[in-house]
Coordinates of C-alpha atoms and ligand atoms in Angstrom, one line a residue:
Chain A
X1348 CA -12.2 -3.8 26.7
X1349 CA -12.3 -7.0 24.5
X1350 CA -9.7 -8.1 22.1
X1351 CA -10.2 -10.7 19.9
X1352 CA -7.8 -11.7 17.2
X1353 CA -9.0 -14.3 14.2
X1354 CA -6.4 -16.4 14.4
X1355 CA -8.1 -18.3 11.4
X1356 CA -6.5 -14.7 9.6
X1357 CA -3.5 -14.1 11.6
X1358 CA -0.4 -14.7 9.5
X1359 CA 2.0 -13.4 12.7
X1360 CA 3.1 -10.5 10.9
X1361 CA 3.9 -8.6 14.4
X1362 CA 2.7 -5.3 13.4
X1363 CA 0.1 -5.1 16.2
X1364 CA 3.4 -6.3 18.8
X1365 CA 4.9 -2.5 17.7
X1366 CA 1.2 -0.8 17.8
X1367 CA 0.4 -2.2 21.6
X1368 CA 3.4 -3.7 23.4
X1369 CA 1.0 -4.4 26.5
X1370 CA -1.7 -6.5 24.4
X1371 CA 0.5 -8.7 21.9
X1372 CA 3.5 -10.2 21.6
X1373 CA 4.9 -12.8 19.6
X1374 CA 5.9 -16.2 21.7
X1375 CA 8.8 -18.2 21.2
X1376 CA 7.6 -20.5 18.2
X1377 CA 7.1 -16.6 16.3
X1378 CA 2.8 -16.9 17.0
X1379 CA 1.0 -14.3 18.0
X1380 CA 0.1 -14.4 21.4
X1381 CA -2.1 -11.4 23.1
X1382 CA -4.3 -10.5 26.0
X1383 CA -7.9 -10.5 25.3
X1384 CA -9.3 -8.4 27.7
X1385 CA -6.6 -6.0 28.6
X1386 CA -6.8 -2.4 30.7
X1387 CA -9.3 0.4 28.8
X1388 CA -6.6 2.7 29.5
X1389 CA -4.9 0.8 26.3
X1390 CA -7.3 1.6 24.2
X1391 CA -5.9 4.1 21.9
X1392 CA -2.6 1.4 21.5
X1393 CA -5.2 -1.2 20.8
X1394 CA -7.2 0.5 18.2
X1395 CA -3.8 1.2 16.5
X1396 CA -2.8 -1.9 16.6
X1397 CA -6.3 -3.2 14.6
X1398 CA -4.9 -0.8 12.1
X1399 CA -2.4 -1.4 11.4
X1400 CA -2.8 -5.1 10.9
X1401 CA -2.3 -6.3 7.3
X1402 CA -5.0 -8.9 7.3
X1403 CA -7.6 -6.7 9.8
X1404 CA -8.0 -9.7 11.8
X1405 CA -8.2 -7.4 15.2
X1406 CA -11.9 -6.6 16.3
X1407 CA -12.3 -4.4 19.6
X1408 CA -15.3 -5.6 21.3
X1409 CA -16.7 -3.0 23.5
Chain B
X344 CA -24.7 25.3 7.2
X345 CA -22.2 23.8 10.0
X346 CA -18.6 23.3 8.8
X347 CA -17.9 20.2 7.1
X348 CA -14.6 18.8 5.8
X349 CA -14.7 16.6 2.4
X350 CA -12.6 13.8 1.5
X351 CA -12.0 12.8 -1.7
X352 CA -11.2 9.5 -1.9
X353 CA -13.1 6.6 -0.5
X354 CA -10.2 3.8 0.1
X355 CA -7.9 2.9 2.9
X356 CA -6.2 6.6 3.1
X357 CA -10.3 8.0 2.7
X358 CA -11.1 5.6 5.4
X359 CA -8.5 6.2 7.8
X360 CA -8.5 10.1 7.2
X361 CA -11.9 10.2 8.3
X362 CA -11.6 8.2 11.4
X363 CA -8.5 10.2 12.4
X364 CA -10.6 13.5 12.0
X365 CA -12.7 12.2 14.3
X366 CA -10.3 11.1 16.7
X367 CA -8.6 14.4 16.2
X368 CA -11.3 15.8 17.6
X369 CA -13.1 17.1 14.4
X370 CA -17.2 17.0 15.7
X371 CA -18.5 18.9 12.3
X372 CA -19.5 17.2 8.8
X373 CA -17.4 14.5 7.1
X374 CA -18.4 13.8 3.6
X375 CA -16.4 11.3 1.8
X376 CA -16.5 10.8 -2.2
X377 CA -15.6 7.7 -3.9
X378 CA -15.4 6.7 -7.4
X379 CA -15.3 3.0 -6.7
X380 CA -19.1 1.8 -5.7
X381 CA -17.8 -0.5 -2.4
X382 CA -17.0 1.0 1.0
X383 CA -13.4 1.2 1.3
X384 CA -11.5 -2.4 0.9
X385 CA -8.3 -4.1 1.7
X386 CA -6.1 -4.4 -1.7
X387 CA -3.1 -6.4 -0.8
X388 CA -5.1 -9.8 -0.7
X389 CA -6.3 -8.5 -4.5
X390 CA -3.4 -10.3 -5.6
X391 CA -2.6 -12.7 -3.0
X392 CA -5.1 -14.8 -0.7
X393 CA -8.4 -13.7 -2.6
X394 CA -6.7 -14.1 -6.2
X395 CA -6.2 -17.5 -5.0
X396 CA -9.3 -18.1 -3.9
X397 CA -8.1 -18.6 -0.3
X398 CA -9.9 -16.1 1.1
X399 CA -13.5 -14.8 -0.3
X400 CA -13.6 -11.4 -1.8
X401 CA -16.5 -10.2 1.2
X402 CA -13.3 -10.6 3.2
X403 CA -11.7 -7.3 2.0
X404 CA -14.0 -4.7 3.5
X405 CA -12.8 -2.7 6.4
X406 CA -14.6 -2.3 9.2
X407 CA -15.1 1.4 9.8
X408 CA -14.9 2.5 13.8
X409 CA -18.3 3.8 15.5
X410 CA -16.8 7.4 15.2
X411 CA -17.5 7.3 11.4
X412 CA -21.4 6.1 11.8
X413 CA -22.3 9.8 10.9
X414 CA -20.1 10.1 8.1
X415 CA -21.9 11.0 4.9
X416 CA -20.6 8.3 2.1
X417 CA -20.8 9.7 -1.4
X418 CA -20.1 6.4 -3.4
X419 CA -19.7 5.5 -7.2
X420 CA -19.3 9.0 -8.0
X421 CA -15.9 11.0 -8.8
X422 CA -15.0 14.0 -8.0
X423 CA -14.3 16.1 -11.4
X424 CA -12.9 19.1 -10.3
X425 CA -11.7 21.3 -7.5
X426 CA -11.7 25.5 -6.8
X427 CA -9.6 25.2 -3.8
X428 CA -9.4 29.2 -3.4
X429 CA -13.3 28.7 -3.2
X430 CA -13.3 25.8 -1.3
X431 CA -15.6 23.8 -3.6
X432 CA -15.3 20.6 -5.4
X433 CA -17.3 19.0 -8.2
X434 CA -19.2 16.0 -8.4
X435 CA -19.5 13.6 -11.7
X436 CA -23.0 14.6 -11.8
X437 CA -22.6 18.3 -11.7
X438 CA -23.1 19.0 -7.8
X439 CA -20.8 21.5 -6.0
X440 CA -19.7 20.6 -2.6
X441 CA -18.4 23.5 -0.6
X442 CA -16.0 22.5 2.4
X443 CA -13.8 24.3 5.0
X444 CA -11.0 21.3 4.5
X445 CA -10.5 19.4 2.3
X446 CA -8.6 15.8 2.5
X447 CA -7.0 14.2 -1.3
X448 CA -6.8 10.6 -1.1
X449 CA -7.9 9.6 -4.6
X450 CA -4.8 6.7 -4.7
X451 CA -3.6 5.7 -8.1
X452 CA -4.3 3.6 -11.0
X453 CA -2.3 0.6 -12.9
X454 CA 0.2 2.4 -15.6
X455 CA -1.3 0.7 -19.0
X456 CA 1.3 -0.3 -22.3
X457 CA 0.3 1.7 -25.2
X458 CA 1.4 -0.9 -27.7
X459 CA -0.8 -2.2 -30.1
X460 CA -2.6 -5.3 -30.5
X461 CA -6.1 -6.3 -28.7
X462 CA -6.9 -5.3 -25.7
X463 CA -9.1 -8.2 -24.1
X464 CA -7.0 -10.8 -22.2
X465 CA -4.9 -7.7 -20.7
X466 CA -5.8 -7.0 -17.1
X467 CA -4.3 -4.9 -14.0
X468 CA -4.9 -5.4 -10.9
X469 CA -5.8 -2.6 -8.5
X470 CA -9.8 -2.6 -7.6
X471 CA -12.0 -6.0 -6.8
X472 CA -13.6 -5.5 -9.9
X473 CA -10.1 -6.1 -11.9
X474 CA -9.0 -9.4 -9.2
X475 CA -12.3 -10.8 -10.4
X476 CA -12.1 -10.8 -13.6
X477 CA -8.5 -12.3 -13.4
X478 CA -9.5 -14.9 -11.3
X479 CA -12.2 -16.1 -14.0
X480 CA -9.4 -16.5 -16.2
X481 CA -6.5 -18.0 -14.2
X482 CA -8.8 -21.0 -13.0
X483 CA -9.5 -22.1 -16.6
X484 CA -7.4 -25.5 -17.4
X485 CA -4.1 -24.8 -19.1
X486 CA -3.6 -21.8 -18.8
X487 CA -0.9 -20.1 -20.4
X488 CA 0.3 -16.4 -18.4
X489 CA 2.6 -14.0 -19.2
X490 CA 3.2 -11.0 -16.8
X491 CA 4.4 -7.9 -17.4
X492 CA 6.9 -6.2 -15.1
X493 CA 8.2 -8.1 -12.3
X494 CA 7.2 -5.4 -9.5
X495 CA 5.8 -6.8 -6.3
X496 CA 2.5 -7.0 -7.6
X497 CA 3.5 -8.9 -10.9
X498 CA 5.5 -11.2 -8.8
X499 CA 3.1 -11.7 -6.7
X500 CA 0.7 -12.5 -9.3
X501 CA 3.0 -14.6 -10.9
X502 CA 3.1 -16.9 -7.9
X503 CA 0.0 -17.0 -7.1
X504 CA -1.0 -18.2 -10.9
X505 CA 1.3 -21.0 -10.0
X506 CA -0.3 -22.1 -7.2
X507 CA -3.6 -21.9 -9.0
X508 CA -2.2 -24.2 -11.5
X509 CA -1.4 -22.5 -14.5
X510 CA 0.4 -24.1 -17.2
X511 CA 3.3 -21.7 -18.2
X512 CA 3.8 -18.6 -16.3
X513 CA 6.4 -16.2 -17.8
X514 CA 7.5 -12.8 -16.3
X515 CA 9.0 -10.2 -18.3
X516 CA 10.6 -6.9 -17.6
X517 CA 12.9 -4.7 -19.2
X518 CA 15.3 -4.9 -15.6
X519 CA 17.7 -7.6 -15.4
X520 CA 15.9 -9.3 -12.0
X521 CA 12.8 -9.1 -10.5
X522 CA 12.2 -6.3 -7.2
X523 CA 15.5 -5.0 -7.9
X524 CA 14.6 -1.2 -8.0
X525 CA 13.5 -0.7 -4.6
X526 CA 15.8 -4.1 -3.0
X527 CA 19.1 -3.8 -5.3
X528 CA 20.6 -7.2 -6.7
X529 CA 21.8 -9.5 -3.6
X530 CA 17.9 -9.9 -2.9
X531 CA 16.8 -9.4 -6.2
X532 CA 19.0 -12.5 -7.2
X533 CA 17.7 -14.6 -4.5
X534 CA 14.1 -13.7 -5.4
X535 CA 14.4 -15.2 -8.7
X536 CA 15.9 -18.0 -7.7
X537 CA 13.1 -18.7 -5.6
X538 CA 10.5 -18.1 -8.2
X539 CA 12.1 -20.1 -11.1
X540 CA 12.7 -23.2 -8.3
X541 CA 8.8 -22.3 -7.7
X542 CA 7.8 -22.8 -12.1
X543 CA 8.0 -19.3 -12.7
X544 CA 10.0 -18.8 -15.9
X545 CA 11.4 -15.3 -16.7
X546 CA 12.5 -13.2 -20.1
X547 CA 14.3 -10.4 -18.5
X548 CA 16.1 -7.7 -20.1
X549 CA 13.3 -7.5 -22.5
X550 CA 10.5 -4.9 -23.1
X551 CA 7.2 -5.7 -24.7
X552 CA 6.6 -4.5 -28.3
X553 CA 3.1 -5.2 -28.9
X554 CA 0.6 -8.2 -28.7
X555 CA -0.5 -10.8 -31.1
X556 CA -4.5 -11.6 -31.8
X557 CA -7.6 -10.8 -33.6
X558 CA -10.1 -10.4 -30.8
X559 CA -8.0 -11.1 -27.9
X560 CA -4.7 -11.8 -26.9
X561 CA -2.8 -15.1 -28.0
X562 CA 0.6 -14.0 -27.7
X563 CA 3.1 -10.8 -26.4
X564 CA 5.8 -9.9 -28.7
X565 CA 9.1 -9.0 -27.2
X566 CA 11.3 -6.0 -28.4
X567 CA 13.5 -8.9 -29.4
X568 CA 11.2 -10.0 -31.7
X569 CA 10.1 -13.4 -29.4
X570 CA 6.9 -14.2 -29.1
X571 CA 5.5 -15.7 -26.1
X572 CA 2.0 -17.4 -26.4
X573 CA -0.3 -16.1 -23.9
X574 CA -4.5 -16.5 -23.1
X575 CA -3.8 -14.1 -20.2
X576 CA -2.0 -11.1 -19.5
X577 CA -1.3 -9.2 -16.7
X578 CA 0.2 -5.4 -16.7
X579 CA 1.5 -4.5 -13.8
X580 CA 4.1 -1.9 -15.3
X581 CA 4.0 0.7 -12.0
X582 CA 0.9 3.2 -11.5
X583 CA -0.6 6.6 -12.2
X584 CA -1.5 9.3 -9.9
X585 CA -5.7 10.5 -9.5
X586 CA -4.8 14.0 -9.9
X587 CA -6.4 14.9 -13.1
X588 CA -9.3 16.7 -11.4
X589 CA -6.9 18.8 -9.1
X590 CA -5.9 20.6 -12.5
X591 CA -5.9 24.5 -12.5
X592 CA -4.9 25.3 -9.0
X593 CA -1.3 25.8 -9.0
X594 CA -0.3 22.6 -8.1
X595 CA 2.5 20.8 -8.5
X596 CA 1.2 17.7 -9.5
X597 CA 3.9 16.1 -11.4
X598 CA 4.0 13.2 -9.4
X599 CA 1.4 12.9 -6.9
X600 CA 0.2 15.9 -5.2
X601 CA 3.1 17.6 -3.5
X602 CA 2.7 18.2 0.4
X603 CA 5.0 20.1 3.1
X604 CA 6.7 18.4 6.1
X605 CA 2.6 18.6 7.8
X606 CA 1.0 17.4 4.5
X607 CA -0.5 20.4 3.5
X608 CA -1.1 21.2 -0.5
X609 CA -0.2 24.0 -2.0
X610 CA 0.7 26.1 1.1
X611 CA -3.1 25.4 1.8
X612 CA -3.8 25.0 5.3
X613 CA -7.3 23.9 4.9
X614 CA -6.0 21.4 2.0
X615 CA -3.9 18.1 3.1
X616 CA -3.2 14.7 1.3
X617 CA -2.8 11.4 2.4
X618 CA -1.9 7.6 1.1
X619 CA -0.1 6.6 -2.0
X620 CA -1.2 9.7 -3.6
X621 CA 0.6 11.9 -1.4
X622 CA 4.6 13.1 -2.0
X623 CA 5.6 14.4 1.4
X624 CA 9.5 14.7 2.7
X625 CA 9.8 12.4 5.7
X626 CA 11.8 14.4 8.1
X627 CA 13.5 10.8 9.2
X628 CA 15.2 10.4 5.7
X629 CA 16.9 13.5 3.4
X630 CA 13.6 15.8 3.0
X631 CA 13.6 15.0 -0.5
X632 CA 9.8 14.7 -1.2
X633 CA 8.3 11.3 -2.6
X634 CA 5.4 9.5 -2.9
X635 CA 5.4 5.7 -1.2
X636 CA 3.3 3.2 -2.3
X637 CA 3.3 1.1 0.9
X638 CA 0.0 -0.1 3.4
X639 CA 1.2 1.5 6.2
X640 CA 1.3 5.0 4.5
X641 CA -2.7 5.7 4.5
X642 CA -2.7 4.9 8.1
X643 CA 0.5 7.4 9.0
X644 CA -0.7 10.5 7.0
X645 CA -4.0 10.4 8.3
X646 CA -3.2 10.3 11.7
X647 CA -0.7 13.0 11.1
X648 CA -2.7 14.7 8.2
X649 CA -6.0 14.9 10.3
X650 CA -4.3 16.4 13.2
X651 CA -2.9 19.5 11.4
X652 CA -6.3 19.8 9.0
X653 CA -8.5 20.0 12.8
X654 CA -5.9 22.1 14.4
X655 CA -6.3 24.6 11.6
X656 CA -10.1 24.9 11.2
X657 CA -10.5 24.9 14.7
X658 CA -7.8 27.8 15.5
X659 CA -5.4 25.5 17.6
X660 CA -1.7 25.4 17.3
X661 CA -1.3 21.8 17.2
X662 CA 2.4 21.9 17.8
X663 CA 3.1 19.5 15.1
X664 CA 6.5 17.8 14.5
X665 CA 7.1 17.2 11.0
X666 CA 5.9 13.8 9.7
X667 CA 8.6 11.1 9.9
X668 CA 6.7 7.8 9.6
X669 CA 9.1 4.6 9.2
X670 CA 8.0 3.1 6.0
X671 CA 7.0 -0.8 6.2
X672 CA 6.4 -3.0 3.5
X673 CA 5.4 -6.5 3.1
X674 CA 5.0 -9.2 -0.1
X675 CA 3.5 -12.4 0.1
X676 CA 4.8 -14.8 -3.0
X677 CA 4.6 -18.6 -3.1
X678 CA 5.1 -20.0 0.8
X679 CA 7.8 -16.9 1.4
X680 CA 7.6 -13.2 2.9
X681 CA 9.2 -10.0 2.0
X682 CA 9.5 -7.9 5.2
X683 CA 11.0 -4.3 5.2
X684 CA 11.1 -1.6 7.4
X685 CA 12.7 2.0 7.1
X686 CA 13.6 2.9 3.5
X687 CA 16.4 0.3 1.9
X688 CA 16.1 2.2 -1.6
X689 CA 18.1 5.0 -0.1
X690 CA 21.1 2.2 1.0
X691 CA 21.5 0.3 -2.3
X692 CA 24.6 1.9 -2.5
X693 CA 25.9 -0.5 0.8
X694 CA 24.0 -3.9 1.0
X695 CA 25.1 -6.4 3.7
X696 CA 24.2 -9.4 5.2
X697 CA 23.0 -9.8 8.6
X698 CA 21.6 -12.6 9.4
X699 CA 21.0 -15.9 7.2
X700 CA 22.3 -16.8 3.9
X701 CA 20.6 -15.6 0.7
X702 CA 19.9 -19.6 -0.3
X703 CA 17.6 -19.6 2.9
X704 CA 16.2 -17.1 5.2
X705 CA 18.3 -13.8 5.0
X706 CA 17.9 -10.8 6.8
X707 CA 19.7 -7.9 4.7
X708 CA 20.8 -4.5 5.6
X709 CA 21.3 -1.4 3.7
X710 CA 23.1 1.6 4.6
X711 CA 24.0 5.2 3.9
X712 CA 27.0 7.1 4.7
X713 CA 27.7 4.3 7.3
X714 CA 24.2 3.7 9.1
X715 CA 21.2 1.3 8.6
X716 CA 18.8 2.9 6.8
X717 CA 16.8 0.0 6.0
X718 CA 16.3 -3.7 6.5
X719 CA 14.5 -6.2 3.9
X720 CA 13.8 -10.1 5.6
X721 CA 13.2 -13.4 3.0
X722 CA 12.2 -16.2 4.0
X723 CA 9.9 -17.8 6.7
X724 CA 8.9 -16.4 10.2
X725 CA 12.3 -16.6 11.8
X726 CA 14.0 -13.9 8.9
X727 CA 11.1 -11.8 9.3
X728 CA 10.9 -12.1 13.2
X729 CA 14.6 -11.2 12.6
X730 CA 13.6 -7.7 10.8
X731 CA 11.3 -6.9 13.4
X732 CA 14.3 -6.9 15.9
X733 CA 16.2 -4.2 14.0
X734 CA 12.9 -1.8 13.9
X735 CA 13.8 -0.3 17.1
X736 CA 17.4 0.3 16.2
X737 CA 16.1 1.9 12.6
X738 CA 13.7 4.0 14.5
X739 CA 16.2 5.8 17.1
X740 CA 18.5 6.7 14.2
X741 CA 19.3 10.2 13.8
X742 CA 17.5 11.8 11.1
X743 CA 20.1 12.3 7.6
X744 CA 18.9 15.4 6.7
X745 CA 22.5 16.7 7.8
X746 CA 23.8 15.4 4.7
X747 CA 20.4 16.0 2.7
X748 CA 19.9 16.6 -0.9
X749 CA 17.7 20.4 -0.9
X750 CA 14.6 19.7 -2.5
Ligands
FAD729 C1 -2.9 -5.6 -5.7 C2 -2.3 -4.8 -4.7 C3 -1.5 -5.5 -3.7 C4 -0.8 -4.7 -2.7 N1 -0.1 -5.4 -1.8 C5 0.6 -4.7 -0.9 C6 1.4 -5.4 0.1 O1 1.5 -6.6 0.1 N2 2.1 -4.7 1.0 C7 2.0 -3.3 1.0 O2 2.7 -2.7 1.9 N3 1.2 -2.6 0.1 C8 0.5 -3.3 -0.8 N4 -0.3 -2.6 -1.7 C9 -0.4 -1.1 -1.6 C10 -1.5 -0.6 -0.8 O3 -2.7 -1.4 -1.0 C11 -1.8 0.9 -1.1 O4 -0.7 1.5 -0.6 C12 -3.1 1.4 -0.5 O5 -4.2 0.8 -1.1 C13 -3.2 2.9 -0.8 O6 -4.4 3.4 -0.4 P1 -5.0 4.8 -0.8 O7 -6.3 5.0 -0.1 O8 -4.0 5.8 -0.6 O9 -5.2 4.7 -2.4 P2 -6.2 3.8 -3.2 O10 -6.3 2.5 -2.6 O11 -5.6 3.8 -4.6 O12 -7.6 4.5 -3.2 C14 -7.9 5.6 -3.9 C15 -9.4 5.6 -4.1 O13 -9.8 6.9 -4.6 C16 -10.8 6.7 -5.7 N5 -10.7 7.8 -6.6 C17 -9.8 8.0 -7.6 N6 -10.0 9.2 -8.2 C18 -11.1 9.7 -7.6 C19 -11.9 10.9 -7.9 N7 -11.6 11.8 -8.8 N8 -13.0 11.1 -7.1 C20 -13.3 10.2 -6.1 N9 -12.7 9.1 -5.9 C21 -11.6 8.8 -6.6 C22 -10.3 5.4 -6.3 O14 -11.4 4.8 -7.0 C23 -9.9 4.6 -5.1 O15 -11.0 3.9 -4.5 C24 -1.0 -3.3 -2.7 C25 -1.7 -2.7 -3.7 C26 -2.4 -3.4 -4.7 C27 -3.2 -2.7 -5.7
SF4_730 S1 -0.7 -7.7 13.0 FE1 -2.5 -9.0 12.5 S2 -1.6 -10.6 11.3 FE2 0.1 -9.7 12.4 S3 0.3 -10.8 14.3 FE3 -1.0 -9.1 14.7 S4 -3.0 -9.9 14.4 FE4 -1.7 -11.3 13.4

C-alpha cells in the first residue's frame, strides 16, 4: 500500500497519529512524519486515518 | 427489486455513512439524496483557509473511496417527506423512493435574526455557495464588518476578515466573552484578548435590535440603542436542525432527531441517524442525549451507525456496544488553534490549568466530580501537541453514567 500525505496541506493536527499509530507520528519539532509505504495489513488504520484528517490531505494509493 | 438502503443527506455524515455501509459489509443499493447540487464537501475551510482565499474552493470536495463507485447520487434535490412505517421517502419532484433502511443525515442550517431591516448585506456561512458570496464582499477596499455572535464560526470569521484586510471588524453577542458556552471564562477571557490584540473590536453584552438601510445594510442597531455602521454582516447566531420533512412519524424531533445508545430513530431498526443532525447519549459521558456539532461526529456515527443498520437488514446480531465516541473539536482563528478533546462543557463547573499560562500557550483542563472530562489547548503546536497527550488518559476514563442525570 502507498501513503502519501500533501504536506503542502498538512497543518500537523495529529489526528491521523491516533487513527494509525504504525503509519504517522509526530517528530520532535511537532511535524508530521509517516511511513509511505507501510504493511497492507494496516489498511483499515490507514483508511481511518485519511478520515479523519481535517484538511483530507491523506490519499491511499493502491 | 434488490434491497436498497437510502440516505438522506449528501454531506460529510451522507458521505461517510455510505462508505461505512459498504465497509460494513452492505453489497445491495445505496442511494444517496442531496439538496445541495455538489458532491459532498469539506465545511470547516468555508470560514477559514478558502474564506481567505488561501486555499481554492475546488479544494473542499471529498474524495469518495472505490467502494462507493456504484452508489446512486441523487443530487440538487431534497427529500420532502418520509412514511417510515412504509419505508418510503419523497423526492422534491414528487418521486417515492422505497428503502429497507434508511440513514438521516440532512445536517443543519445557520439560525437567521428575525429583526427587521434589509436583508441584502446579511450572510451565514454554512454551504460554498454562502463562503462565496462573503468572500466577494470581504475583499472590497474598506470594508466595514460587523459579526453577529461570537461562536466559533463568527470568530473565526471575524479573524479571517482581518487578515483579508477589512477596515473595522466588530463582534457582537449578547454573552459577556466570546466561546464561552461550550469553554467557560478562563479561555474565554484569553480568546478575546487575543482577538482584540489581533484588530478585532467587540460590543458584548449586547443583542442586536434590527438593522439600518433602504436596499441593504449600512448599519446594526444594538438593543442599547448603538448603532454600528456596517457594508457586511455576518449571522452566525447557532443553527437549525433539517428535520422538517421527518414530520408525522412520531418523532421526537425537538432538537435534532433523537437516537438510542446504537443510533436508531424512533425504536426503528431499519431507521438510524448520523452527523450534527443526530442527538444520541454517548455512553462515555452521563447518557443524557445531545446533538454535537463537531467534524469528527459524521465519521463516528457512521461507522457505528452503518454497523447496526447492516446487522439488522441482514439478520445478524452485530453485538454492538453502545456508541461512546470521544468528541474532538478544533478552531483555526488568526495564527492560533483551539484543540479539544472529550467533552469540557460538562466540566465548566472545575477549570484548571495544566500546562502554560493563559497569556501564551495554555493547555486547560476541566473536570467533573473530580476527573478530566475534557481538555481545550490555545496557542501554537506545542499546547496543542500538549492536548494530544492527555487523549489517552481522557479515553480510559471510566464512563460517569454512575452519577448520570436519567434522560
Ligand atoms: C463554516 C463552518 C466551519 C466549521 N469548522 C469546524 C471546525 O473548525 N472544527 C470542527 O470540528 N467542526 C467544524 N464545523 C462543523 C462540521 O463541518 C460539521 O459538524 C459537519 O459538516 C456536519 O456534517 P453533516 O453531514 O452531519 O451535516 P451537514 O454538513 O449540515 O450536511 C447536511 C446535508 O444535507 C442536506 N440536506 C438538508 N436537508 C435535506 C433534505 N430534506 N433532503 C436532502 N438533503 C438535505 C444539506 O443541504 C447538506 O448538504 C464547521 C462547520 C461550518 C459550517
Ligand atoms: S491528520 Fe492530516 S493535517 Fe493532521 S497531521 Fe495528519 S495529515 Fe497532517
Amino acid at each position: 500500500m502507498k501513503v502519501v500525505v500533501d504536506m503542502n496541506k498538512c497543518q500537523d493536527h495529529g489526528q491521523c497519529v491516533f487513527a494509525a499509530p504504525d503509519v504517522f507520528r509526530m517528530d520532535d519539532d511537532g511535524r508530521l512524519a509517516y511511513v509511505p509505504d507501510p504493511d497492507d495489513a494496516l489498511r483499515a488504520e490507514v483508511e481511518e486515518a485519511a478520515d479523519v484528517c481535517p484538511l483530507q490531505a491523506i490519499r491511499i494509493e493502491d | 427489486m434488490g434491497a436498497r438502503i437510502v440516505v438522506a443527506g449528501a454531506s460529510m455524515g451522507g458521505l461517510r455513512a455510505a462508505e461505512q455501509l459498504r465497509a460494513a459489509g452492505w453489497t445491495g443499493a445505496v442511494t444517496v439524496v442531496g439538496a445541495e447540487p455538489h458532491m459532498p464537501y469539506n465545511r470547516p475551510p468555508l470560514s477559514k483557509e478558502v474564506l481567505a482565499g488561501k486555499a481554492p474552493f475546488a479544494s473542499l470536495a471529498f474524495t469518495p473511496k472505490a467502494s462507493v463507485a456504484d452508489v446512486d447520487w441523487r443530487l440538487g434535490t431534497g427529500v420532502t417527506s418520509a412514511r417510515l412505517a412504509d419505508r418510503v421517502v419523497v423526492l422534491e419532484d414528487g418521486t417515492e423512493l422505497p428503502f429497507d433502511g434508511l440513514v438521516v443525515a440532512t445536517g443543519m442550517r445557520p439560525r437567521r435574526l428575525r429583526c427587521p431591516g434589509p436583508l441584502a448585506g446579511r450572510h451565514t456561512v454554512r454551504t460554498i455557495a454562502d463562503a462565496q458570496g462573503l468572500r466577494d464582499e470581504l475583499t472590497r477596499p474598506g470594508v466595514r464588518v460587523v459579526v453577529v455572535g461570537a461562536g466559533f464560526i463568527g470568530c473565526e470569521v471575524a479573524a479571517t476578515a482581518v487578515a483579508l484586510g477589512a477596515a473595522e471588524v466588530t463582534v457582537v453577542d449578547p454573552l459577556p466573552l466570546p466561546m464561552v458556552g461550550p469553554l467557560g471564562e478562563l479561555l474565554a477571557t484569553a480568546l478575546l484578548r487575543r482577538h482584540e490584540e489581533r484588530g478585532v473590536r467587540f460590543a458584548l453584552g449586547a443583542g442586536v435590535a434590527g438593522f439600518e438601510g433602504e436596499d441593504r445594510v449600512t448599519g446594526v442597531v444594538l438593543d442599547d440603542g448603538t448603532v454600528l455602521a456596517a457594508d457586511v454582516v455576518v449571522e452566525s447566531v447557532g443553527s437549525v436542525a433539517n428535520t422538517e420533512w421527518l414530520d408525522g412519524n412520531g418523532l421526537d424531533l425537538s432538537d435534532g432527531v433523537l437516537t438510542d445508545e446504537q443510533l436508531r430513530v424512533g425504536g426503528l431498526p431499519y431507521v438510524v441517524a448520523v452527523g450534527d443532525v443526530a442527538r444520541f447519549p454517548n455512553a462515555r459521558y452521563d447518557g443524557v442525549a445531545r446533538r454535537v456539532e463537531h467534524w469528527s461526529i459524521p465519521t463516528d456515527t457512521a461507522r457505528h451507525a452503518a454497523k447496526a443498520l447492516v446487522a439488522h437488514l441482514t439478520g445478524v446480531d452485530a453485538g454492538l456496544a453502545p456508541f461512546a465516541p470521544l468528541p474532538t473539536f478544533w478552531s483555526d482563528q488568526h495564527e492560533f488553534r483551539l484543540q479539544s478533546f472529550g467533552a469540557p462543557g460538562l466540566g465548566k463547573g472545575d477549570v484548571r490549568v495544566l500546562d502554560g499560562d493563559p497569556g501564551a500557550d495554555v493547555l486547560v483542563g476541566y473536570h467533573r466530580d473530580g476527573s478530566l472530562v475534557g481538555v481545550v489547548a490555545l496557542g501554537g503546536q506545542a499546547a496543542v501537541g500538549a492536548a494530544a497527550r492527555y487523549r489517552s488518559e481522557l479515553l480510559k476514563q471510566p464512563a460517569l453514567t454512575a452519577q448520570g442525570i436519567p434522560t
